[in-house]
């Protein structure tokens, strides 16, 4: 009876772990669909929210098209863009439902994480608000970038939740492969790498939201004199006074400034991540080092292809997923470093004084015993 209850307990744990993994994969798919929607200029494919031209789905019949055109005369119905937007919304809604299910299942057992699923639930609600504001504020760059970062944060927290659940079921403790001082050093570098990658993703989101991805078509930075054209006002988060931000509202110099900052950020990110890869390899974490190095190399190749081929759609979507993959891999390395125990360095000279003390104590004990035996031997004849 006890074994059956234990078996059901383990099966429930496996189902919960599987659900967390499925939710993580769905969050990645939502991010890919969001990038595809943005890159196909379908962010305003439906000018209202949460429906589409007043309907809960894309208008299909001629009568529905007429009603949609009457309700939104400034937004002609483009069916393919509307479907891109609505599929993205449907997938985001499914992600929200899975996160609700995670919260319900987490509260059924005291040994499951509860705070992290609750944070994810709050985040996905805020993401829905950002999605609504993206439409109602006509693709305002700070909202678009915030929506992108919210999606990346959701996937990152789901990865942390999945790693936490997996760690609970791990039978063997992690093997210590580095000293305490080495681990502290690598942990700090890994945190720095995570921050640098996150900032670079934010710069990429700002570049895309302001339509600055194709203003520079040469390497390594830009074919124009970006230093003299650099304008810090290009990074002001709030840009009021425009009815729509589709296709961008900044001038050429400001877009060049954004693009150049993203390129320089990519160079700094590469240096930091390469240093992290070297340190991970040095302490024996070859798997993490190879994975991060491979993802970094792919991301650099995708970025270069975007520049030379003028942002082809499949490559641009892959570049978004490459940034997410690099972020998640560095986050996983941070988690593993945080959970890893430090190897205890044992000095060979330390036990010697104790050994000498024990040896001297044994010699004294033997000498005392021998003395008592001799004295007893001397007394015996006299007593006899």
C-alpha angles and dihedrals in degrees: 000000000000092000091052091052090048090050092051089048092055092046091053089051091051092050091051091049090048091050092051090050091048091050090051092052091048091052089055090050091050090052091050091049090048091054091047091050092050095045093050090053090244096129088106094034085121111036094202136051141264091357130043120250089337094311130101089235137024113299109257112173128062090248091055090047090052092050091047092051090048092051094044108028093166093055115061113206112260104183098196093051091045091053091049090055096044095048088053090051093048092052091047089051091051089051090053091051092051091051089051088052090051090055092050093049093044091057093052091070129044093212095061125090111263107170096056095052088048091052089049090052091053090046094051090050089052089047089056089053090050089050090053092047090048087064100035092046092046099243098314103192098231090052093047092049091046090051090052093048090047090057092049090048091051092053091046094052091047089054090052090049091050092049091049092052092047092049091056090060096044110121100196125052118243115271116247110235104164140041122256094257092049092050093050090051095048092044091056091049091048091052089049089050091051092051093047092050091048092051090048090052089051089052089050091050091050090049092052095042091054095044092241098132097102103035091098117049102172136068148281097015115334140320093233127069094270093170094064092038095049110129119186090199087076088078097053103126098213119056108177130183102058128110092206134012096196111133090013136278102221123101125247097265092052092050090049088052091054093046093048091050090052091050093049090046089054090054093050091046090052092053094049094046092048089053090050091050090052092050093047090051090048093057093046101262094129096152094058091042094052093045095050092044091051093049091046091051092049091048092051091049091050091049092051090048091052090055098044097040097040099248106307109204100240092046092047092052090046089051089058091050090045090057090049092048092050091049093050093046093052089045090052089051090051090051093048092048091049092052096041116106118229119244113247111232110218117201117222093212094056099076093050098084090049091049090050091049092051091047093050090047091053091048092050091047092050091047091051092048091049091050093052091048091051093048091048089050091052092049096050099071092048092050088048 
